[in-house]
Coordinates of C-alpha atoms and ligand atoms in Angstrom, one line a residue:
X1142 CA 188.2 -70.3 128.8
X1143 CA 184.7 -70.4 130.6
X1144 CA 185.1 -69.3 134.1
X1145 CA 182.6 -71.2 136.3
X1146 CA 181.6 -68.3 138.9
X1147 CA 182.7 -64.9 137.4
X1148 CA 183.4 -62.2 139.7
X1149 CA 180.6 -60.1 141.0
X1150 CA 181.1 -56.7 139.4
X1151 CA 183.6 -54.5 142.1
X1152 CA 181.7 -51.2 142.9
X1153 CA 183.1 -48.2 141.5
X1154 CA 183.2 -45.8 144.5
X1155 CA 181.5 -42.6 143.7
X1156 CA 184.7 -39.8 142.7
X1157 CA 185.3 -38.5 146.1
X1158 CA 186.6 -35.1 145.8
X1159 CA 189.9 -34.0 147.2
X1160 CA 191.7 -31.4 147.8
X1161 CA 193.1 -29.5 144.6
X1162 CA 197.0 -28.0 144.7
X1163 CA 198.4 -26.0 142.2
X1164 CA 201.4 -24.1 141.2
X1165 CA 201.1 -21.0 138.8
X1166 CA 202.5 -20.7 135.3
X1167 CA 205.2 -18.4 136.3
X1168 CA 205.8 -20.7 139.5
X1169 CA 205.3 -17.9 141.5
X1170 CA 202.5 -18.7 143.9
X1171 CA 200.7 -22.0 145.1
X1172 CA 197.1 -22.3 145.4
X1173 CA 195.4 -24.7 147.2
X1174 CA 191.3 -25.6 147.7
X1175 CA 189.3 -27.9 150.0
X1176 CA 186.2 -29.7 147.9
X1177 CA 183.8 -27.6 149.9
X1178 CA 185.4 -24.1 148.5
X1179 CA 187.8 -22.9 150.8
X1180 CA 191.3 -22.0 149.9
X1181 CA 194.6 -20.3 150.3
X1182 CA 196.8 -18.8 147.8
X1183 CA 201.0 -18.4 149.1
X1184 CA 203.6 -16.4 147.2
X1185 CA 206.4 -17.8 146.9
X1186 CA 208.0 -14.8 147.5
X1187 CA 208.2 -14.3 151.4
X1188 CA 206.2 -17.6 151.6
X1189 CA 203.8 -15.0 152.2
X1190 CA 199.9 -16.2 152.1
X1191 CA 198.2 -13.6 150.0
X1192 CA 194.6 -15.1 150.1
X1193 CA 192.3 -17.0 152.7
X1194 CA 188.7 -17.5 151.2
X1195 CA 186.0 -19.1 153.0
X1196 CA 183.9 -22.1 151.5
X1197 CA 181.4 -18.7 150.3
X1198 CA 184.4 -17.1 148.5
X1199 CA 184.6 -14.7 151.0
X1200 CA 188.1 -12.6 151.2
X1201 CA 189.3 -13.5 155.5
X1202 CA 193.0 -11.4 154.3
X1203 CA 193.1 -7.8 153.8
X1204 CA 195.4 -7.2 150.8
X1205 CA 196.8 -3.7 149.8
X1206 CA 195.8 -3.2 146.3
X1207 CA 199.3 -1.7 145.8
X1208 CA 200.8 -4.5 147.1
X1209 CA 203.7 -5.9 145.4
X1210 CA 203.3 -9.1 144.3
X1211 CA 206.2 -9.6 142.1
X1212 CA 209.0 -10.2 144.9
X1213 CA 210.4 -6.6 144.0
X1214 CA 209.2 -5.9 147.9
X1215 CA 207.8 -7.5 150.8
X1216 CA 203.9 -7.8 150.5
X1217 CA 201.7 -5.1 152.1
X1218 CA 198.8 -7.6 153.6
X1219 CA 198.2 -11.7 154.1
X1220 CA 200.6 -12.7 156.3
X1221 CA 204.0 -11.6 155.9
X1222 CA 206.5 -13.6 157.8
X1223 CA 208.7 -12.1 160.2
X1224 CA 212.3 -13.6 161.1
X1225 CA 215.0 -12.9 162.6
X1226 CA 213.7 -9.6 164.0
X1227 CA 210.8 -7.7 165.0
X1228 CA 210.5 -3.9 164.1
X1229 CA 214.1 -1.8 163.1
X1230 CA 216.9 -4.2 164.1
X1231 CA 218.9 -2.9 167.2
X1232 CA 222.3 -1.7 167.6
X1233 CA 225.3 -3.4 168.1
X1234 CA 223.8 -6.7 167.5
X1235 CA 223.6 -9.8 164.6
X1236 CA 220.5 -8.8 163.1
X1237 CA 222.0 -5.0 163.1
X1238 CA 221.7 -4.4 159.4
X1239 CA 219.3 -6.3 158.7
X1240 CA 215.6 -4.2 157.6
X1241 CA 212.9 -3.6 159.9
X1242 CA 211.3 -7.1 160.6
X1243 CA 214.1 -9.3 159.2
X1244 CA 214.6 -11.0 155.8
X1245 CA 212.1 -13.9 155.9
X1246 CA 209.4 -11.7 153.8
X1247 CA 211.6 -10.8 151.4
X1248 CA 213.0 -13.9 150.3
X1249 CA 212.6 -16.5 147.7
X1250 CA 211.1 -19.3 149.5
X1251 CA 210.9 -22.6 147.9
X1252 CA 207.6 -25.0 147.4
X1253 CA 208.4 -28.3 149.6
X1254 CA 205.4 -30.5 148.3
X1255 CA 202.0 -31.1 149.6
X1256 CA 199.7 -33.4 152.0
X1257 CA 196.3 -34.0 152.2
X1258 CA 194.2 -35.2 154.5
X1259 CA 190.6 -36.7 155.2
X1260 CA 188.9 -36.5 158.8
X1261 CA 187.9 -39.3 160.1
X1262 CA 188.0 -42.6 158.6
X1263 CA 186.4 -42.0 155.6
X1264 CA 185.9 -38.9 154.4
X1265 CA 182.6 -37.6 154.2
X1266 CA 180.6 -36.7 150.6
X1267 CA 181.4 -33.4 150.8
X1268 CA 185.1 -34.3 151.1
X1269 CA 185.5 -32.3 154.5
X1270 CA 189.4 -32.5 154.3
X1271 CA 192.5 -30.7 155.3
X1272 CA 195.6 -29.6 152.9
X1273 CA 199.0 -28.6 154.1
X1274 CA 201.9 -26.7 152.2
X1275 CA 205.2 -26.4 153.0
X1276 CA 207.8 -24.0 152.4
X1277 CA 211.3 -24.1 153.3
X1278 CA 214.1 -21.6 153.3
X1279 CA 217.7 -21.4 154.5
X1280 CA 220.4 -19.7 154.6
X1281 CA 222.5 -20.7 151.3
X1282 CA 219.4 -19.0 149.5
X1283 CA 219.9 -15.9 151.2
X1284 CA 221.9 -13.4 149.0
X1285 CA 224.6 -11.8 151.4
X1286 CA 222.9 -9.5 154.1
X1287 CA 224.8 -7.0 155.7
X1288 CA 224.7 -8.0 159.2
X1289 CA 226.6 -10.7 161.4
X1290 CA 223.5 -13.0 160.4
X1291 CA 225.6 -14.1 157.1
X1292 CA 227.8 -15.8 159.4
X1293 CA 224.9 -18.2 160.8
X1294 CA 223.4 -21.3 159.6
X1295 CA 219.4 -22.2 159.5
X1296 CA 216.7 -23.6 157.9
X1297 CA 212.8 -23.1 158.5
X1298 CA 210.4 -24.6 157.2
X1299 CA 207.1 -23.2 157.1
X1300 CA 203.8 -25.0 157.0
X1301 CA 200.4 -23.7 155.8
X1302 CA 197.2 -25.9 156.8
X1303 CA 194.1 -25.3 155.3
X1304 CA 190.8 -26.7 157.2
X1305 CA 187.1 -26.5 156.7
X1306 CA 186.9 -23.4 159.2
X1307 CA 190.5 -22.6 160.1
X1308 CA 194.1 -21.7 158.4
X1309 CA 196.9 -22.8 160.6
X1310 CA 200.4 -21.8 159.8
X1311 CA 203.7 -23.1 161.6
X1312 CA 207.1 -22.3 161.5
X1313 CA 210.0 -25.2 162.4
X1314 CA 213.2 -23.2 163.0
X1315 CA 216.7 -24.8 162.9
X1316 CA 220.6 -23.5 163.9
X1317 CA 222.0 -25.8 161.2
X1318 CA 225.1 -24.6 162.5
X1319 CA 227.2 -25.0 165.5
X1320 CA 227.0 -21.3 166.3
X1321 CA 223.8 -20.3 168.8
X1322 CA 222.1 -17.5 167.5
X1323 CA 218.6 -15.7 169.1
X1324 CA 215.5 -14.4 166.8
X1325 CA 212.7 -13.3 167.4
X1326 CA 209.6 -14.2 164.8
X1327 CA 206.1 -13.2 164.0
X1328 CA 203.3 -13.7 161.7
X1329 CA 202.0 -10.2 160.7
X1330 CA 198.6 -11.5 159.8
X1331 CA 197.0 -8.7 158.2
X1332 CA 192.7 -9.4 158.7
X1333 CA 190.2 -8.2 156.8
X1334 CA 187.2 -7.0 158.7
X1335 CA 184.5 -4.5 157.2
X1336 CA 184.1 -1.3 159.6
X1337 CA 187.5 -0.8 162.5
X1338 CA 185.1 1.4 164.0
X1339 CA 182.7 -1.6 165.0
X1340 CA 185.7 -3.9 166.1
X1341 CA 186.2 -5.4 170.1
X1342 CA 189.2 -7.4 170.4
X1343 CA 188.6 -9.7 173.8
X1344 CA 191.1 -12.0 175.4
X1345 CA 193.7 -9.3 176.1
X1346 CA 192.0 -7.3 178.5
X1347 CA 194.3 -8.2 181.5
X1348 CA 197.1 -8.4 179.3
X1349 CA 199.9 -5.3 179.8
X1350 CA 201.2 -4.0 176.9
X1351 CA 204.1 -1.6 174.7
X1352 CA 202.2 1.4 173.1
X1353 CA 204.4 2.0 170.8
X1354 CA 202.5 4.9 169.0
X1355 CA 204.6 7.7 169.8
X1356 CA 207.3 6.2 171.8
X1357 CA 207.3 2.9 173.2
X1358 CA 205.9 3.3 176.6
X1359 CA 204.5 0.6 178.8
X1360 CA 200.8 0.0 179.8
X1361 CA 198.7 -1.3 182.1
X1362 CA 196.1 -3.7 180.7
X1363 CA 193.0 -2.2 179.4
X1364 CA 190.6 -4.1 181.7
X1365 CA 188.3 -4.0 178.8
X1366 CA 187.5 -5.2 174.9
X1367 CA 190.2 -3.1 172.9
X1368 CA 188.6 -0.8 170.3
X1369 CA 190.3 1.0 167.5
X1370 CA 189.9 4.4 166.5
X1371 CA 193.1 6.0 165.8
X1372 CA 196.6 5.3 164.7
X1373 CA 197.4 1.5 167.2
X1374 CA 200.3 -0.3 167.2
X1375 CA 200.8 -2.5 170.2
X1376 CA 202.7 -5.4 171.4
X1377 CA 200.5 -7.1 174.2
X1378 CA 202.1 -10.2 176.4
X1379 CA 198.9 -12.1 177.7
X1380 CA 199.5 -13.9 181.2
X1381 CA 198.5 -17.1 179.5
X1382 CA 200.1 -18.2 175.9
X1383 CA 197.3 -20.5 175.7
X1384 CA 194.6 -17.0 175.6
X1385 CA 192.8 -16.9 172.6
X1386 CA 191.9 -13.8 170.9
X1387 CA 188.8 -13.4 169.2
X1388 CA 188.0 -10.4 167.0
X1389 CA 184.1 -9.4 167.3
X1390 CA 182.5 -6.8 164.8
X1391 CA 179.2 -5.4 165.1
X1392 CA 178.8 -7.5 168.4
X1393 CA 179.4 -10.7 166.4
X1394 CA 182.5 -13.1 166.9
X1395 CA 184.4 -13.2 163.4
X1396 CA 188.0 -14.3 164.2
X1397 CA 189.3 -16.4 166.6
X1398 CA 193.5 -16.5 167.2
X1399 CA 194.9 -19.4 169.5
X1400 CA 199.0 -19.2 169.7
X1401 CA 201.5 -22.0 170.3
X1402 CA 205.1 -20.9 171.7
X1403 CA 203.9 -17.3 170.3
X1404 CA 203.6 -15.2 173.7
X1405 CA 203.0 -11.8 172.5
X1406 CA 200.4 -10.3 170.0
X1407 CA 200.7 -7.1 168.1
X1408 CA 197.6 -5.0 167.5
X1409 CA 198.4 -2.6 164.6
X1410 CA 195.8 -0.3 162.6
X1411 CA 197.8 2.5 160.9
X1412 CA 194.5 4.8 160.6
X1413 CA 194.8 7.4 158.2
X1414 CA 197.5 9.2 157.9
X1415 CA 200.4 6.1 158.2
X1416 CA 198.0 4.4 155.2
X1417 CA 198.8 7.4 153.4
X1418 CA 202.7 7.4 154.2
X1419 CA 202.9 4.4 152.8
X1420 CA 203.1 3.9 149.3
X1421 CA 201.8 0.4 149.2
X1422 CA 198.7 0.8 151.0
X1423 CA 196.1 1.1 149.1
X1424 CA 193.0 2.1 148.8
X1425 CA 192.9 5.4 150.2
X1426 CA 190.5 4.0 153.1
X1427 CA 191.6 0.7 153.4
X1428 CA 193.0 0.9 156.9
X1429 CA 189.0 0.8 157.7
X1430 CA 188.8 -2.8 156.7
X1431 CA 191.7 -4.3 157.6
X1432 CA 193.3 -5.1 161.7
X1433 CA 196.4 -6.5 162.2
X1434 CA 196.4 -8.9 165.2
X1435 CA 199.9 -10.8 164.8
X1436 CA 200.5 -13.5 166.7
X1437 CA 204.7 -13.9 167.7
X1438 CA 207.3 -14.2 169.9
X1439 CA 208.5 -10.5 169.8
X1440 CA 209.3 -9.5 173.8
X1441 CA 212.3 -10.8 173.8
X1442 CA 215.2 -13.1 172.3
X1443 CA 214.8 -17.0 171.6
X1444 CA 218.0 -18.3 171.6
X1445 CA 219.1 -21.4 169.8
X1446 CA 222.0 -24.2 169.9
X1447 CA 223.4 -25.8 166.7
X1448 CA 221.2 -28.5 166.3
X1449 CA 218.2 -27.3 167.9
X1450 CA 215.0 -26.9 166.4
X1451 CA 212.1 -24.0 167.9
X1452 CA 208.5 -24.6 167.1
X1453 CA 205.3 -22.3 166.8
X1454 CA 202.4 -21.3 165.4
X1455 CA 199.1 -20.1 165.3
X1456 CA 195.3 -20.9 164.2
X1457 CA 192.6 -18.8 162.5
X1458 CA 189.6 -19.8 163.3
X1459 CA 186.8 -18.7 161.6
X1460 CA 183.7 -17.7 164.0
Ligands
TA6_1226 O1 203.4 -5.0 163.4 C1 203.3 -3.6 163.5 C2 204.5 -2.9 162.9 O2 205.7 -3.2 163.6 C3 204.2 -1.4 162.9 O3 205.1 -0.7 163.8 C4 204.4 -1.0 161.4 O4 205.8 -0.7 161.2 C5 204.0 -2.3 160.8 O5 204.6 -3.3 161.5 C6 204.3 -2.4 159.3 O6 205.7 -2.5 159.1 P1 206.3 -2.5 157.6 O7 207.8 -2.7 157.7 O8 205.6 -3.7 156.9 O9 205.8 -1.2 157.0

């Protein structure tokens, strides 16, 4: 049948890219990229993000190149997660038991799915976009754990946002039982810099803080930039939860580290010998190009109700 008026042609909008998710053959690890190059690689295995690369391809985690990657141990770089306890559990408490820094990092987690997002209302040509994984894990995964912990219900989910310049990760904890329990939690974010000689870490300067090489003993704050150069392993508690931290190297900003509900940050270099005690760190001189600055809530307990949910997290930004 002859149409009078056919329809002008509809223009194909040019193929705007997106972001790209995918899971590995042996389902072990989910990698995600932005159009413009950046991306993030997570093992499923502690949820643990084992690779941040910026639109250039260049490495932002320090990864041991001993690290286990095949869920036989927690990873030795990225950013381990750290749940229900920070450090060697106490005594004569739940998470008594448990190993040093919890469970969470040496768990199965499982993939929940994937969202993308465009900025603004269209997104631009270069497809300047966000992606954002989440993880969940609870307590019927667990296998049994030798502490009063078994006895407690919860479910987290964790969520991994990838942007142009910045990784975000967040944690959304809930007592899924009617017994309150307290944790403490922590992203060990393992950063990769390229000399810890040339590092200044600023926003802590008026921030007190536990030396906890040799001891834990309590310190006044610095006053000044914090440099590195021997064995540091410090849990600072800035005045204001909304200080950001910025990493400089060589006099020039690299990272940037802005906290939600995570009051304290842990400065940790191992130096030399540690590196050597542990069997996972590698290369020899590795601890020269990595600097843990972990962002948590580590100084004391968070307590929760059945029911309740805590929320926190932090942002990378890269300078
Ligand atoms: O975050 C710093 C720290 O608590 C150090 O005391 C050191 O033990 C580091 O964590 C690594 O702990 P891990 O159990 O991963 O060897």
């Amino acid at each position: 049948m002859e149409r009078s008026k056919k329809p002008a042609a509809i223009p194909v909008s040019p193929t705007i890219p997106t972001p790209q998710v995918s899971i590995s053959q042996d389902n072990s690890r989910i990698t995600a990229s932005l159009p413009t190059g950046e991306s993030v690689e997570v093992l499923l295995h502690g949820a643990t993000v084992i690779s941040w690369k910026a639109a250039d391809g260049r490495e932002n985690l320090f990864l041991s190149s001993k690290a286990a990657l095949d869920g036989s141990k927690a990873v030795r770089g990225g950013i381990p997660l750290i749940f229900p306890v920070f450090g060697p559990p106490p005594s004569s408490h739940p998470t008594t038991g448990l190993p040093q820094h919890g469970f969470t990092r040496n768990s199965k987690w499982e993939y929940l799915g994937k969202s993308s997002s465009e900025s603004g209302s269209l997104p631009s040509s270069s497809g300047d976009a966000s992606v954002k994984l989440d993880f969940g894990l609870s307590n019927e995964m667990l296998e049994s754990i030798p502490s009063e912990w078994k006895n407690y219900a919860f479910g987290i989910t964790y969520s991994v946002v990838l942007n142009r310049e910045e990784l975000e990760t967040s944690l959304a904890i809930r007592n899924t039982g009617d017994k309150t329990w307290e944790f403490q939690t922590l992203f060990h974010t393992y950063l990769a810099i390229d000399d810890i000689s040339k590092i200044k870490i600023h926003g802590l300067e008026s921030s007190p803080y536990i030396d906890k090489v040799g001891g834990a003993k309590n310190s006044s704050p610095s006053e000044s930039p914090i440099s590195i150069a021997s064995e540091t392993d410090r849990v600072y508690s800035p005045p204001s939860a909304g200080q950001a931290i910025t990493v400089v190297e060589s006099n020039r900003p690299k990272y940037e580290l802005t906290r939600d509900e995570l009051g304290d940050v842990v400065v940790w270099n191992p130096w030399l010998d540690k590196a050597k005690g542990m069997s996972d760190f590698g290369p020899e001189d590795g601890w020269k190009r990595m600097l843990c600055v972990e962002a948590g809530s580590v100084s004391r307990w968070n307590s929760l109700e059945g029911g309740d949910t805590w929320e926190g997290g932090q942002r990378i930004t890269l300078l």
